[in-house]
Amino acid sequence: TVRTLDGDWAKPVEAIDRAERGDVIVVDAGGGVTGLWGELASWSAHGKGIAGVVIDGAARDLDAILDLGFPVFSRHVAPDAGDAKGHGEIGVEILCGGQRVRPGDWIVGDLSGVVVVPRERAQEIANRSLDVLEHENRVREEIRRGSTLGKVQSLERWEKVG
């Protein structure tokens, strides 16, 4: 986790050196709009085996980052780069998008968004997620066989109102 100021890319880049393979770097830049992560930071993080970065602030160089295939989730996209000023902290509890994030929490993201899983509930939530996946796989198979989502979920059981 990183807390920094809008556009100050020093601590996020330092976090790359402190992170371990498979980690996700989560940055609280207060929702700022000046770029504090870009192509070079992504190359550095990718080369170290970091799984991705989530920024409550702005990223830049998205075309190059997409070509690299490194997962970057940011509140804003900006063409300009900030400056390395060194303000902030690494490895502290932060807020990212209004969500509390602590070092060691699980971060899961895809094209639909990012979720923070508190580390003390990670196993429970992972098991519940597998149950949901299993249910959705069964529903998907019934739809492939010709049913509809409404029939599979028994939506007609509710009384019509109005």
PDB file of C-alpha atoms in Angstrom:
ATOM      1  CA  THR A   1       0.000   0.000   0.000  1.00  0.00           C
ATOM      2  CA  VAL A   2       1.125   3.535  -0.758  1.00  0.00           C
ATOM      3  CA  ARG A   3      -0.192   6.897   0.387  1.00  0.00           C
ATOM      4  CA  THR A   4       1.032   9.812  -1.710  1.00  0.00           C
ATOM      5  CA  LEU A   5      -0.009  13.168  -3.125  1.00  0.00           C
ATOM      6  CA  ASP A   6      -1.531  13.819  -6.530  1.00  0.00           C
ATOM      7  CA  GLY A   7       1.144  13.410  -9.197  1.00  0.00           C
ATOM      8  CA  ASP A   8       3.947  12.460  -6.772  1.00  0.00           C
ATOM      9  CA  TRP A   9       5.270   9.228  -8.262  1.00  0.00           C
ATOM     10  CA  ALA A  10       8.272   8.694  -5.946  1.00  0.00           C
ATOM     11  CA  LYS A  11       6.593   6.452  -3.329  1.00  0.00           C
ATOM     12  CA  PRO A  12       4.702   4.300  -5.871  1.00  0.00           C
ATOM     13  CA  VAL A  13       8.013   3.649  -7.668  1.00  0.00           C
ATOM     14  CA  GLU A  14       9.767   2.911  -4.348  1.00  0.00           C
ATOM     15  CA  ALA A  15       6.961   0.439  -3.590  1.00  0.00           C
ATOM     16  CA  ILE A  16       8.011  -1.592  -6.640  1.00  0.00           C
ATOM     17  CA  ASP A  17      11.367  -2.260  -4.962  1.00  0.00           C
ATOM     18  CA  ARG A  18       9.685  -3.257  -1.681  1.00  0.00           C
ATOM     19  CA  ALA A  19       6.984  -5.438  -3.237  1.00  0.00           C
ATOM     20  CA  GLU A  20       7.384  -9.154  -3.737  1.00  0.00           C
ATOM     21  CA  ARG A  21       6.460 -11.381  -6.655  1.00  0.00           C
ATOM     22  CA  GLY A  22       2.661 -11.707  -6.857  1.00  0.00           C
ATOM     23  CA  ASP A  23       1.919  -8.577  -4.811  1.00  0.00           C
ATOM     24  CA  VAL A  24      -0.533  -5.905  -5.927  1.00  0.00           C
ATOM     25  CA  ILE A  25       0.475  -2.306  -5.263  1.00  0.00           C
ATOM     26  CA  VAL A  26      -2.474  -0.170  -4.127  1.00  0.00           C
ATOM     27  CA  VAL A  27      -1.990   3.614  -4.186  1.00  0.00           C
ATOM     28  CA  ASP A  28      -4.038   6.284  -2.408  1.00  0.00           C
ATOM     29  CA  ALA A  29      -3.404   9.551  -4.237  1.00  0.00           C
ATOM     30  CA  GLY A  30      -6.649  11.095  -3.027  1.00  0.00           C
ATOM     31  CA  GLY A  31      -8.319  10.677  -6.407  1.00  0.00           C
ATOM     32  CA  GLY A  32      -5.894  13.124  -8.012  1.00  0.00           C
ATOM     33  CA  VAL A  33      -5.814  13.758 -11.743  1.00  0.00           C
ATOM     34  CA  THR A  34      -2.065  14.087 -12.430  1.00  0.00           C
ATOM     35  CA  GLY A  35      -0.330  10.956 -13.706  1.00  0.00           C
ATOM     36  CA  LEU A  36       1.757   9.138 -11.107  1.00  0.00           C
ATOM     37  CA  TRP A  37       2.084   5.751 -12.845  1.00  0.00           C
ATOM     38  CA  GLY A  38       3.034   5.049 -16.429  1.00  0.00           C
ATOM     39  CA  GLU A  39       4.789   2.779 -18.876  1.00  0.00           C
ATOM     40  CA  LEU A  40       8.193   2.714 -17.175  1.00  0.00           C
ATOM     41  CA  ALA A  41       6.755   1.944 -13.728  1.00  0.00           C
ATOM     42  CA  SER A  42       4.684  -0.807 -15.332  1.00  0.00           C
ATOM     43  CA  TRP A  43       7.740  -2.303 -17.041  1.00  0.00           C
ATOM     44  CA  SER A  44       9.624  -2.241 -13.744  1.00  0.00           C
ATOM     45  CA  ALA A  45       6.741  -3.827 -11.793  1.00  0.00           C
ATOM     46  CA  HIS A  46       6.057  -6.403 -14.494  1.00  0.00           C
ATOM     47  CA  GLY A  47       9.718  -7.406 -14.601  1.00  0.00           C
ATOM     48  CA  LYS A  48       9.684  -7.979 -10.852  1.00  0.00           C
ATOM     49  CA  GLY A  49       6.596 -10.215 -11.060  1.00  0.00           C
ATOM     50  CA  ILE A  50       4.185  -7.799  -9.399  1.00  0.00           C
ATOM     51  CA  ALA A  51       0.609  -8.820 -10.213  1.00  0.00           C
ATOM     52  CA  GLY A  52      -0.792  -5.339 -10.853  1.00  0.00           C
ATOM     53  CA  VAL A  53      -1.446  -1.861  -9.493  1.00  0.00           C
ATOM     54  CA  VAL A  54      -4.602  -0.088  -8.323  1.00  0.00           C
ATOM     55  CA  ILE A  55      -4.506   3.710  -8.128  1.00  0.00           C
ATOM     56  CA  ASP A  56      -6.962   6.132  -6.565  1.00  0.00           C
ATOM     57  CA  GLY A  57      -5.441   8.735  -8.823  1.00  0.00           C
ATOM     58  CA  ALA A  58      -4.234   8.893 -12.410  1.00  0.00           C
ATOM     59  CA  ALA A  59      -2.186   6.683 -14.702  1.00  0.00           C
ATOM     60  CA  ARG A  60      -0.736   7.543 -18.089  1.00  0.00           C
ATOM     61  CA  ASP A  61       0.743   5.702 -21.113  1.00  0.00           C
ATOM     62  CA  LEU A  62      -2.205   3.285 -21.219  1.00  0.00           C
ATOM     63  CA  ASP A  63      -1.522   2.167 -24.803  1.00  0.00           C
ATOM     64  CA  ALA A  64       1.961   0.978 -23.875  1.00  0.00           C
ATOM     65  CA  ILE A  65       0.709  -0.566 -20.616  1.00  0.00           C
ATOM     66  CA  LEU A  66      -2.001  -2.483 -22.491  1.00  0.00           C
ATOM     67  CA  ASP A  67       0.608  -3.705 -24.990  1.00  0.00           C
ATOM     68  CA  LEU A  68       2.720  -4.903 -22.051  1.00  0.00           C
ATOM     69  CA  GLY A  69      -0.271  -6.722 -20.571  1.00  0.00           C
ATOM     70  CA  PHE A  70       0.320  -5.379 -17.067  1.00  0.00           C
ATOM     71  CA  PRO A  71      -2.906  -4.837 -15.072  1.00  0.00           C
ATOM     72  CA  VAL A  72      -3.335  -1.184 -14.079  1.00  0.00           C
ATOM     73  CA  PHE A  73      -6.596   0.065 -12.586  1.00  0.00           C
ATOM     74  CA  SER A  74      -6.836   3.819 -12.025  1.00  0.00           C
ATOM     75  CA  ARG A  75      -9.602   6.292 -11.236  1.00  0.00           C
ATOM     76  CA  HIS A  76      -8.319   8.689 -13.905  1.00  0.00           C
ATOM     77  CA  VAL A  77      -6.221   8.659 -17.057  1.00  0.00           C
ATOM     78  CA  ALA A  78      -3.984  11.649 -17.688  1.00  0.00           C
ATOM     79  CA  PRO A  79      -1.475  12.540 -20.411  1.00  0.00           C
ATOM     80  CA  ASP A  80       0.798  14.445 -18.044  1.00  0.00           C
ATOM     81  CA  ALA A  81       3.346  13.086 -15.606  1.00  0.00           C
ATOM     82  CA  GLY A  82       3.801  14.418 -12.124  1.00  0.00           C
ATOM     83  CA  ASP A  83       7.090  14.825 -10.291  1.00  0.00           C
ATOM     84  CA  ALA A  84       9.032  12.654  -7.858  1.00  0.00           C
ATOM     85  CA  LYS A  85       8.716  14.637  -4.625  1.00  0.00           C
ATOM     86  CA  GLY A  86       8.895  11.781  -2.124  1.00  0.00           C
ATOM     87  CA  HIS A  87       5.857  12.662  -0.023  1.00  0.00           C
ATOM     88  CA  GLY A  88       3.852   9.866   1.530  1.00  0.00           C
ATOM     89  CA  GLU A  89       4.215   6.453   3.132  1.00  0.00           C
ATOM     90  CA  ILE A  90       4.527   2.811   2.098  1.00  0.00           C
ATOM     91  CA  GLY A  91       3.022  -0.166   3.909  1.00  0.00           C
ATOM     92  CA  VAL A  92       0.291   1.705   5.787  1.00  0.00           C
ATOM     93  CA  GLU A  93      -3.497   1.448   5.921  1.00  0.00           C
ATOM     94  CA  ILE A  94      -5.009   3.584   3.159  1.00  0.00           C
ATOM     95  CA  LEU A  95      -8.308   4.432   1.515  1.00  0.00           C
ATOM     96  CA  CYS A  96      -8.589   3.600  -2.164  1.00  0.00           C
ATOM     97  CA  GLY A  97     -11.838   4.529  -3.842  1.00  0.00           C
ATOM     98  CA  GLY A  98     -13.385   4.877  -0.392  1.00  0.00           C
ATOM     99  CA  GLN A  99     -12.389   1.329   0.593  1.00  0.00           C
ATOM    100  CA  ARG A 100     -10.046   0.560   3.465  1.00  0.00           C
ATOM    101  CA  VAL A 101      -6.956  -1.334   2.285  1.00  0.00           C
ATOM    102  CA  ARG A 102      -4.306  -2.743   4.609  1.00  0.00           C
ATOM    103  CA  PRO A 103      -1.024  -4.426   3.748  1.00  0.00           C
ATOM    104  CA  GLY A 104      -1.768  -8.124   3.240  1.00  0.00           C
ATOM    105  CA  ASP A 105      -5.378  -7.686   2.082  1.00  0.00           C
ATOM    106  CA  TRP A 106      -6.283  -9.570  -1.077  1.00  0.00           C
ATOM    107  CA  ILE A 107      -6.932  -7.466  -4.185  1.00  0.00           C
ATOM    108  CA  VAL A 108      -8.971  -8.993  -7.013  1.00  0.00           C
ATOM    109  CA  GLY A 109      -9.622  -7.112 -10.239  1.00  0.00           C
ATOM    110  CA  ASP A 110     -10.939  -7.621 -13.740  1.00  0.00           C
ATOM    111  CA  LEU A 111     -12.645  -5.504 -16.397  1.00  0.00           C
ATOM    112  CA  SER A 112     -15.664  -5.110 -14.094  1.00  0.00           C
ATOM    113  CA  GLY A 113     -13.675  -3.496 -11.291  1.00  0.00           C
ATOM    114  CA  VAL A 114     -11.563  -4.139  -8.218  1.00  0.00           C
ATOM    115  CA  VAL A 115     -12.507  -5.714  -4.889  1.00  0.00           C
ATOM    116  CA  VAL A 116     -10.629  -5.544  -1.585  1.00  0.00           C
ATOM    117  CA  VAL A 117     -10.844  -8.744   0.468  1.00  0.00           C
ATOM    118  CA  PRO A 118      -9.769  -8.269   4.105  1.00  0.00           C
ATOM    119  CA  ARG A 119      -6.959 -10.720   4.812  1.00  0.00           C
ATOM    120  CA  GLU A 120      -8.704 -12.190   7.870  1.00  0.00           C
ATOM    121  CA  ARG A 121     -11.740 -13.100   5.725  1.00  0.00           C
ATOM    122  CA  ALA A 122      -9.867 -14.155   2.586  1.00  0.00           C
ATOM    123  CA  GLN A 123     -10.372 -17.912   2.956  1.00  0.00           C
ATOM    124  CA  GLU A 124     -14.078 -17.554   3.780  1.00  0.00           C
ATOM    125  CA  ILE A 125     -14.708 -15.210   0.852  1.00  0.00           C
ATOM    126  CA  ALA A 126     -12.662 -17.361  -1.531  1.00  0.00           C
ATOM    127  CA  ASN A 127     -14.771 -20.397  -0.580  1.00  0.00           C
ATOM    128  CA  ARG A 128     -18.016 -18.437  -1.029  1.00  0.00           C
ATOM    129  CA  SER A 129     -16.776 -17.213  -4.416  1.00  0.00           C
ATOM    130  CA  LEU A 130     -16.123 -20.801  -5.511  1.00  0.00           C
ATOM    131  CA  ASP A 131     -19.691 -21.702  -4.463  1.00  0.00           C
ATOM    132  CA  VAL A 132     -21.051 -18.834  -6.589  1.00  0.00           C
ATOM    133  CA  LEU A 133     -18.896 -19.916  -9.538  1.00  0.00           C
ATOM    134  CA  GLU A 134     -20.151 -23.497  -9.240  1.00  0.00           C
ATOM    135  CA  HIS A 135     -23.774 -22.284  -9.187  1.00  0.00           C
ATOM    136  CA  GLU A 136     -23.215 -20.010 -12.194  1.00  0.00           C
ATOM    137  CA  ASN A 137     -21.570 -22.854 -14.112  1.00  0.00           C
ATOM    138  CA  ARG A 138     -24.678 -25.011 -13.508  1.00  0.00           C
ATOM    139  CA  VAL A 139     -26.979 -22.187 -14.631  1.00  0.00           C
ATOM    140  CA  ARG A 140     -24.819 -21.548 -17.714  1.00  0.00           C
ATOM    141  CA  GLU A 141     -25.024 -25.227 -18.664  1.00  0.00           C
ATOM    142  CA  GLU A 142     -28.828 -25.255 -18.352  1.00  0.00           C
ATOM    143  CA  ILE A 143     -29.028 -22.164 -20.577  1.00  0.00           C
ATOM    144  CA  ARG A 144     -26.759 -23.880 -23.142  1.00  0.00           C
ATOM    145  CA  ARG A 145     -29.217 -26.790 -23.137  1.00  0.00           C
ATOM    146  CA  GLY A 146     -32.015 -24.432 -24.176  1.00  0.00           C
ATOM    147  CA  SER A 147     -33.472 -23.064 -20.963  1.00  0.00           C
ATOM    148  CA  THR A 148     -33.637 -19.365 -20.093  1.00  0.00           C
ATOM    149  CA  LEU A 149     -32.214 -17.536 -17.116  1.00  0.00           C
ATOM    150  CA  GLY A 150     -35.707 -16.761 -15.835  1.00  0.00           C
ATOM    151  CA  LYS A 151     -36.717 -20.422 -15.902  1.00  0.00           C
ATOM    152  CA  VAL A 152     -33.481 -21.649 -14.346  1.00  0.00           C
ATOM    153  CA  GLN A 153     -33.817 -19.121 -11.523  1.00  0.00           C
ATOM    154  CA  SER A 154     -37.595 -19.805 -11.163  1.00  0.00           C
ATOM    155  CA  LEU A 155     -38.470 -16.129 -11.503  1.00  0.00           C
ATOM    156  CA  GLU A 156     -42.094 -16.889 -12.378  1.00  0.00           C
ATOM    157  CA  ARG A 157     -42.701 -17.995  -8.807  1.00  0.00           C
ATOM    158  CA  TRP A 158     -43.242 -14.413  -7.640  1.00  0.00           C
ATOM    159  CA  GLU A 159     -46.669 -12.865  -7.627  1.00  0.00           C
ATOM    160  CA  LYS A 160     -47.196 -10.115 -10.159  1.00  0.00           C
ATOM    161  CA  VAL A 161     -47.713  -6.692  -8.643  1.00  0.00           C
ATOM    162  CA  GLY A 162     -49.712  -3.890 -10.198  1.00  0.00           C
TER     163      GLY A 162
END
